[in-house]
mmCIF file of C-alpha atoms in Angstrom:
data_model
loop_
_atom_site.group_PDB
_atom_site.id
_atom_site.type_symbol
_atom_site.label_atom_id
_atom_site.label_comp_id
_atom_site.label_asym_id
_atom_site.label_seq_id
_atom_site.Cartn_x
_atom_site.Cartn_y
_atom_site.Cartn_z
ATOM 1 C CA MET A 51 92.866 159.114 147.957
ATOM 2 C CA LYS A 52 89.655 157.644 146.727
ATOM 3 C CA ASN A 53 88.591 153.952 147.089
ATOM 4 C CA ILE A 54 87.289 152.190 144.059
ATOM 5 C CA VAL A 55 85.375 148.886 144.299
ATOM 6 C CA ILE A 56 84.935 147.039 141.012
ATOM 7 C CA LEU A 57 82.061 144.444 140.311
ATOM 8 C CA ILE A 58 82.573 141.754 137.858
ATOM 9 C CA SER A 59 80.823 138.515 136.601
ATOM 10 C CA GLY A 60 83.408 137.081 134.367
ATOM 11 C CA ARG A 61 86.755 137.694 132.857
ATOM 12 C CA GLY A 62 86.635 141.226 133.774
ATOM 13 C CA SER A 63 88.703 142.629 130.913
ATOM 14 C CA ASN A 64 87.448 146.227 131.616
ATOM 15 C CA MET A 65 88.424 145.762 135.296
ATOM 16 C CA GLU A 66 91.784 144.789 134.133
ATOM 17 C CA ALA A 67 92.092 147.881 131.985
ATOM 18 C CA VAL A 68 90.988 150.097 134.986
ATOM 19 C CA VAL A 69 93.387 148.353 137.331
ATOM 20 C CA ARG A 70 96.436 148.755 135.043
ATOM 21 C CA ALA A 71 95.684 152.453 134.274
ATOM 22 C CA ALA A 72 95.161 153.247 137.915
ATOM 23 C CA GLN A 73 98.357 151.669 138.918
ATOM 24 C CA SER A 74 100.513 152.963 135.974
ATOM 25 C CA GLU A 75 99.171 156.452 135.824
ATOM 26 C CA GLY A 76 99.348 157.159 139.524
ATOM 27 C CA TRP A 77 95.692 158.131 140.041
ATOM 28 C CA PRO A 78 94.699 159.538 143.353
ATOM 29 C CA ALA A 79 92.802 156.332 144.107
ATOM 30 C CA ARG A 80 93.279 152.800 144.877
ATOM 31 C CA ILE A 81 91.421 149.692 143.822
ATOM 32 C CA ALA A 82 90.007 148.719 147.230
ATOM 33 C CA ALA A 83 88.387 145.503 146.082
ATOM 34 C CA VAL A 84 87.068 143.477 143.144
ATOM 35 C CA ILE A 85 83.819 141.727 144.039
ATOM 36 C CA SER A 86 81.925 139.028 141.981
ATOM 37 C CA ASN A 87 78.602 137.440 142.040
ATOM 38 C CA ARG A 88 80.244 134.321 140.640
ATOM 39 C CA PRO A 89 82.979 132.337 142.375
ATOM 40 C CA ASP A 90 84.344 131.165 139.068
ATOM 41 C CA ALA A 91 84.805 134.595 137.654
ATOM 42 C CA ALA A 92 88.201 134.561 135.900
ATOM 43 C CA GLY A 93 88.809 138.181 136.782
ATOM 44 C CA LEU A 94 89.155 137.401 140.469
ATOM 45 C CA GLY A 95 92.517 135.570 139.730
ATOM 46 C CA PHE A 96 93.882 138.658 138.009
ATOM 47 C CA ALA A 97 93.010 140.918 141.000
ATOM 48 C CA GLN A 98 94.383 138.510 143.463
ATOM 49 C CA ALA A 99 97.699 138.384 141.524
ATOM 50 C CA ARG A 100 97.804 142.229 141.792
ATOM 51 C CA GLY A 101 97.367 142.071 145.553
ATOM 52 C CA ILE A 102 93.750 143.535 145.331
ATOM 53 C CA PRO A 103 91.222 142.136 147.937
ATOM 54 C CA THR A 104 88.571 140.140 146.418
ATOM 55 C CA ALA A 105 85.154 138.884 147.586
ATOM 56 C CA VAL A 106 82.285 136.802 146.303
ATOM 57 C CA VAL A 107 78.541 137.272 146.953
ATOM 58 C CA PRO A 108 77.030 134.331 145.106
ATOM 59 C CA SER A 109 73.776 135.550 143.479
ATOM 60 C CA LYS A 110 72.535 131.957 143.170
ATOM 61 C CA GLU A 111 72.322 131.699 146.913
ATOM 62 C CA PHE A 112 69.640 134.364 147.437
ATOM 63 C CA ALA A 113 65.968 133.935 146.879
ATOM 64 C CA SER A 114 65.369 137.326 145.543
ATOM 65 C CA ARG A 115 67.134 140.318 143.814
ATOM 66 C CA ALA A 116 66.511 142.387 146.859
ATOM 67 C CA GLU A 117 68.138 140.005 149.300
ATOM 68 C CA PHE A 118 71.154 139.667 146.997
ATOM 69 C CA ASP A 119 71.549 143.397 146.543
ATOM 70 C CA ALA A 120 71.363 143.959 150.294
ATOM 71 C CA ALA A 121 74.133 141.357 150.853
ATOM 72 C CA LEU A 122 76.201 142.878 147.988
ATOM 73 C CA GLN A 123 75.810 146.373 149.376
ATOM 74 C CA GLN A 124 76.940 145.251 152.836
ATOM 75 C CA GLU A 125 80.137 143.637 151.320
ATOM 76 C CA ILE A 126 80.902 146.599 149.091
ATOM 77 C CA ASP A 127 80.547 149.090 151.927
ATOM 78 C CA ARG A 128 83.165 147.250 154.085
ATOM 79 C CA PHE A 129 85.622 148.853 151.697
ATOM 80 C CA ALA A 130 84.235 152.363 152.121
ATOM 81 C CA PRO A 131 83.926 153.054 148.362
ATOM 82 C CA ASP A 132 84.021 156.561 146.890
ATOM 83 C CA LEU A 133 83.188 154.942 143.509
ATOM 84 C CA VAL A 134 81.643 151.636 142.413
ATOM 85 C CA VAL A 135 82.719 150.453 138.941
ATOM 86 C CA LEU A 136 80.395 147.889 137.047
ATOM 87 C CA ALA A 137 82.747 145.974 134.719
ATOM 88 C CA GLY A 138 80.845 143.158 133.010
ATOM 89 C CA PHE A 139 78.475 142.777 136.148
ATOM 90 C CA MET A 140 75.714 140.786 134.731
ATOM 91 C CA ARG A 141 72.913 141.715 137.193
ATOM 92 C CA ILE A 142 70.054 144.100 137.045
ATOM 93 C CA LEU A 143 70.277 146.111 140.168
ATOM 94 C CA THR A 144 67.234 147.125 142.280
ATOM 95 C CA SER A 145 66.315 150.690 142.872
ATOM 96 C CA PRO A 146 67.330 150.954 146.568
ATOM 97 C CA PHE A 147 70.756 149.570 145.703
ATOM 98 C CA VAL A 148 71.271 152.101 142.798
ATOM 99 C CA GLU A 149 70.113 154.989 145.120
ATOM 100 C CA HIS A 150 72.489 154.067 147.707
ATOM 101 C CA TYR A 151 75.380 154.639 145.269
ATOM 102 C CA ALA A 152 73.706 157.567 143.372
ATOM 103 C CA GLY A 153 76.362 159.725 141.710
ATOM 104 C CA ARG A 154 79.116 157.338 142.434
ATOM 105 C CA MET A 155 78.439 154.344 140.352
ATOM 106 C CA LEU A 156 79.532 153.924 136.820
ATOM 107 C CA ASN A 157 78.815 151.395 134.037
ATOM 108 C CA ILE A 158 80.113 150.809 130.507
ATOM 109 C CA HIS A 159 77.658 149.701 127.920
ATOM 110 C CA PRO A 160 78.648 148.380 124.406
ATOM 111 C CA SER A 161 76.548 150.784 122.273
ATOM 112 C CA LEU A 162 76.174 154.451 121.607
ATOM 113 C CA LEU A 163 73.371 155.147 124.119
ATOM 114 C CA PRO A 164 70.572 155.951 123.872
ATOM 115 C CA ALA A 165 70.876 153.528 120.910
ATOM 116 C CA PHE A 166 70.528 149.816 121.650
ATOM 117 C CA PRO A 167 70.134 149.531 125.435
ATOM 118 C CA GLY A 168 69.919 146.108 127.045
ATOM 119 C CA LEU A 169 71.544 142.873 125.589
ATOM 120 C CA ALA A 170 72.846 141.756 122.179
ATOM 121 C CA THR A 171 73.825 145.340 121.206
ATOM 122 C CA HIS A 172 76.062 144.162 118.394
ATOM 123 C CA ARG A 173 73.436 142.149 116.823
ATOM 124 C CA GLN A 174 71.027 145.162 117.279
ATOM 125 C CA ALA A 175 73.568 147.434 115.563
ATOM 126 C CA LEU A 176 74.011 145.141 112.532
ATOM 127 C CA GLU A 177 70.413 144.515 112.112
ATOM 128 C CA ALA A 178 69.594 148.276 112.244
ATOM 129 C CA GLY A 179 72.333 148.831 109.532
ATOM 130 C CA VAL A 180 73.969 151.791 111.421
ATOM 131 C CA ALA A 181 77.208 153.163 110.116
ATOM 132 C CA GLU A 182 78.737 153.615 113.671
ATOM 133 C CA HIS A 183 78.664 151.699 116.842
ATOM 134 C CA GLY A 184 80.642 151.958 120.069
ATOM 135 C CA ALA A 185 80.561 152.142 123.747
ATOM 136 C CA THR A 186 79.247 154.403 126.406
ATOM 137 C CA VAL A 187 80.366 155.105 129.957
ATOM 138 C CA HIS A 188 77.489 156.485 132.186
ATOM 139 C CA PHE A 189 76.406 157.102 135.664
ATOM 140 C CA VAL A 190 73.991 154.252 136.855
ATOM 141 C CA THR A 191 70.409 155.143 137.538
ATOM 142 C CA ALA A 192 67.318 153.039 138.303
ATOM 143 C CA GLU A 193 66.390 153.054 134.575
ATOM 144 C CA LEU A 194 68.525 150.404 132.794
ATOM 145 C CA ASP A 195 71.217 151.948 130.566
ATOM 146 C CA HIS A 196 69.736 155.527 130.844
ATOM 147 C CA GLY A 197 71.999 157.357 133.251
ATOM 148 C CA PRO A 198 73.877 160.586 132.430
ATOM 149 C CA VAL A 199 76.524 159.966 129.752
ATOM 150 C CA ILE A 200 80.158 160.613 130.649
ATOM 151 C CA ALA A 201 81.912 159.651 127.448
ATOM 152 C CA GLN A 202 81.626 157.649 124.317
ATOM 153 C CA ALA A 203 83.858 155.870 121.861
ATOM 154 C CA ARG A 204 82.854 155.275 118.160
ATOM 155 C CA VAL A 205 83.905 152.624 115.767
ATOM 156 C CA PRO A 206 82.737 152.186 112.061
ATOM 157 C CA VAL A 207 80.534 149.193 111.093
ATOM 158 C CA LEU A 208 82.421 147.689 108.282
ATOM 159 C CA PRO A 209 81.085 145.586 105.282
ATOM 160 C CA GLY A 210 81.024 141.932 106.224
ATOM 161 C CA ASP A 211 80.982 142.558 109.986
ATOM 162 C CA THR A 212 79.872 139.839 112.270
ATOM 163 C CA GLU A 213 78.696 140.269 115.854
ATOM 164 C CA ASP A 214 82.086 138.838 116.962
ATOM 165 C CA LEU A 215 84.149 141.112 114.646
ATOM 166 C CA LEU A 216 82.201 144.233 115.758
ATOM 167 C CA ALA A 217 82.367 143.233 119.456
ATOM 168 C CA ALA A 218 86.048 142.884 119.228
ATOM 169 C CA ARG A 219 86.497 146.224 117.705
ATOM 170 C CA VAL A 220 84.235 147.882 120.229
ATOM 171 C CA LEU A 221 86.145 146.132 123.140
ATOM 172 C CA VAL A 222 89.405 147.635 122.149
ATOM 173 C CA GLU A 223 87.901 151.031 122.473
ATOM 174 C CA GLU A 224 86.213 150.159 125.749
ATOM 175 C CA HIS A 225 89.616 149.336 127.355
ATOM 176 C CA LYS A 226 90.632 152.938 126.525
ATOM 177 C CA LEU A 227 87.233 154.624 127.385
ATOM 178 C CA TYR A 228 86.584 153.182 130.747
ATOM 179 C CA PRO A 229 89.873 153.980 132.385
ATOM 180 C CA TYR A 230 89.559 157.546 131.012
ATOM 181 C CA ALA A 231 86.060 158.092 132.523
ATOM 182 C CA VAL A 232 87.010 156.555 135.824
ATOM 183 C CA ARG A 233 90.009 158.760 136.075
ATOM 184 C CA LEU A 234 87.744 161.825 135.441
ATOM 185 C CA PHE A 235 85.771 160.775 138.314
ATOM 186 C CA VAL A 236 88.596 160.205 140.789
ATOM 187 C CA GLU A 237 90.187 163.505 139.803
ATOM 188 C CA ASP A 238 86.885 165.261 140.553
ATOM 189 C CA ARG A 239 86.274 166.560 137.072
ATOM 190 C CA LEU A 240 82.790 165.396 136.508
ATOM 191 C CA ARG A 241 79.674 167.447 137.381
ATOM 192 C CA ILE A 242 76.150 166.370 136.854
ATOM 193 C CA GLU A 243 74.101 169.439 135.819
ATOM 194 C CA HIS A 244 70.373 169.239 134.883
ATOM 195 C CA GLY A 245 70.777 165.476 134.166
ATOM 196 C CA GLU A 246 73.875 165.918 131.938
ATOM 197 C CA VAL A 247 77.500 165.517 132.680
ATOM 198 C CA ARG A 248 79.966 168.390 132.328
ATOM 199 C CA VAL A 249 83.639 167.576 132.155
ATOM 200 C CA LEU A 250 85.916 170.033 133.650
ATOM 201 C CA ASP A 251 89.181 170.892 131.871
ATOM 202 C CA ALA A 252 87.509 169.900 128.489
ATOM 203 C CA CYS A 253 91.158 169.962 126.872
ATOM 204 C CA LEU A 254 91.366 166.359 128.247
ATOM 205 C CA ALA A 255 87.952 165.365 126.918
ATOM 206 C CA ASP A 256 89.416 163.098 124.208
ATOM 207 C CA PRO A 257 90.466 159.666 125.652
ATOM 208 C CA SER A 258 93.268 159.422 123.047
ATOM 209 C CA VAL A 259 95.246 161.984 125.210
ATOM 210 C CA ILE A 260 95.231 159.575 128.159
ATOM 211 C CA GLN A 261 98.298 157.447 127.932
#
């Protein structure tokens, strides 16, 4: 049974999707804790209602990123995580923190990486005039939004799309994609080889087969 710790900064809709899938699909894992850097994060209430331990490490109370990351790491490690899941965690993490969880920390990014790293991805996609946009789940490395890719979901960019319309369409796919990728990890079906991810049992490589 693997322990999963999820980090959030706000409403945590991807956290909710992972929690619901873990509990309904009988994963060999438990959500050990949901931790936020903001005490007003709405997602904390969802976790508490599900009986999941929660904690807050307020980023505003630390003078530097390094001090915050050290305190956050100490809090995470209280729950002996096998996997750390970033779900709308709006912090750029320091290299020592990332290295501590190397190979066991995932992030979801709202673009088809390597396209459009960073912020405002939906605006970037619209300004670039691409035909497809989407989301990517990847292992976290010290280079922002550049870790080995586990899975992606694609959506069309439609005539008349706004940032909000496109973001909403991508978010629907994120809520399927992230639980799928996390489940692959907890079932020991991911291997990183030469900087790329290989999925074992490729017959389940399509998130649409995960109910």
